mmCIF file of C-alpha atoms in Angstrom:
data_model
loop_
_atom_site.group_PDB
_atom_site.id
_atom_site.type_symbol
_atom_site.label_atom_id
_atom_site.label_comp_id
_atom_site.label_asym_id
_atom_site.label_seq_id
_atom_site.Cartn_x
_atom_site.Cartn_y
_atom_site.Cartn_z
ATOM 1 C CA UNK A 1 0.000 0.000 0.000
ATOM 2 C CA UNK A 2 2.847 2.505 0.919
ATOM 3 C CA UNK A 3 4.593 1.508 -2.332
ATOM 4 C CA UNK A 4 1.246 2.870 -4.668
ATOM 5 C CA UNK A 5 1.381 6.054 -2.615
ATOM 6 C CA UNK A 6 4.529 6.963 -3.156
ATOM 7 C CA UNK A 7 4.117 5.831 -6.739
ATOM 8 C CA UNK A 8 0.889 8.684 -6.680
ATOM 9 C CA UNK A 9 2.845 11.229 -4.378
ATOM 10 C CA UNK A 10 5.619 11.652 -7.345
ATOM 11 C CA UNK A 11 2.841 11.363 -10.130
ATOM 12 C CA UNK A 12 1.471 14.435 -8.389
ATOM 13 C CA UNK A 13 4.169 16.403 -7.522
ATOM 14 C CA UNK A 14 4.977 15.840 -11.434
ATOM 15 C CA UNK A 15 1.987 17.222 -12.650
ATOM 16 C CA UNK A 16 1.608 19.842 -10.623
ATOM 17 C CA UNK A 17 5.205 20.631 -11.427
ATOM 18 C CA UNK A 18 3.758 21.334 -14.992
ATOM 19 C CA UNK A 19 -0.217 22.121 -15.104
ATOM 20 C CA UNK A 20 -1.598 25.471 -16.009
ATOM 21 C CA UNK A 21 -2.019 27.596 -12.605
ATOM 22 C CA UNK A 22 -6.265 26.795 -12.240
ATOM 23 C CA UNK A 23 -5.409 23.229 -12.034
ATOM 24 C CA UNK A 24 -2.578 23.311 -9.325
ATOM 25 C CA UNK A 25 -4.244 24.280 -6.244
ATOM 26 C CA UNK A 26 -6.437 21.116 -6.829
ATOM 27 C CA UNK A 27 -3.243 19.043 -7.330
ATOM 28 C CA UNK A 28 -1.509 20.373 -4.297
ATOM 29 C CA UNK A 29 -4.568 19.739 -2.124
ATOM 30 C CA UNK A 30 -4.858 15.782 -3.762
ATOM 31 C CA UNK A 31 -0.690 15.823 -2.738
ATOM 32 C CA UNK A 32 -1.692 16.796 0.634
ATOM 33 C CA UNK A 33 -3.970 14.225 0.790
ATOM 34 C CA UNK A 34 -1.312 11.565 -0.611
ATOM 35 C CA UNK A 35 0.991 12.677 1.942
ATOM 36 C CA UNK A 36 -1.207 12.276 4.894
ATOM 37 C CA UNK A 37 -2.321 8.757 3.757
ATOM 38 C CA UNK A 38 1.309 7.974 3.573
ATOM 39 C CA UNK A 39 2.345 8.994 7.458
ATOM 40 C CA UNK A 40 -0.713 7.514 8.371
ATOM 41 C CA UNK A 41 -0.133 3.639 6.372
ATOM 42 C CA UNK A 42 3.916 4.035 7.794
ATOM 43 C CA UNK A 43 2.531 4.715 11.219
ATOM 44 C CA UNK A 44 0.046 1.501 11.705
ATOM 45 C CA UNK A 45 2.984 -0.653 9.882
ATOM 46 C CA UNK A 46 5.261 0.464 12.009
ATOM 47 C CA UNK A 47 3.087 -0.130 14.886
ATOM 48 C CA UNK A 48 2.217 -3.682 13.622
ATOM 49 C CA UNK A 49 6.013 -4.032 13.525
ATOM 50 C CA UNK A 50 6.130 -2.880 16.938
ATOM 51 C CA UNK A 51 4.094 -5.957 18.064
ATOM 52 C CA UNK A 52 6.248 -9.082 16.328
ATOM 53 C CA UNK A 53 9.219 -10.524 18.130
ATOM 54 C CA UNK A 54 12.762 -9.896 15.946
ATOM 55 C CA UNK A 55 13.653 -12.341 12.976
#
């Protein structure tokens, strides 16, 4: 899941790296969004990680 949001995250930061100016504040609020999902999906696998005894 973290993988396909960090895949997103740079498609985003791409295109609003090159979109007309009407379209960016749209983009920069969906890269905001990516961003938060992402912190959030590291946090609970982290805290799953948290739980398991070492390999």
């Amino acid at each position: 899941m973290t993988y396909d949001l960090e895949i997103h995250i740079e498609e985003l930061r791409a295109e609003a790296n090159h979109c007309d100016p009407a379209e960016r504040a749209q983009i920069i609020a969906e890269l905001d969004e990516a961003r938060a999902a992402l912190a959030a999906a590291t946090a609970a696998q982290d805290a799953e990680r948290a739980g398991e005894p070492p390999h």
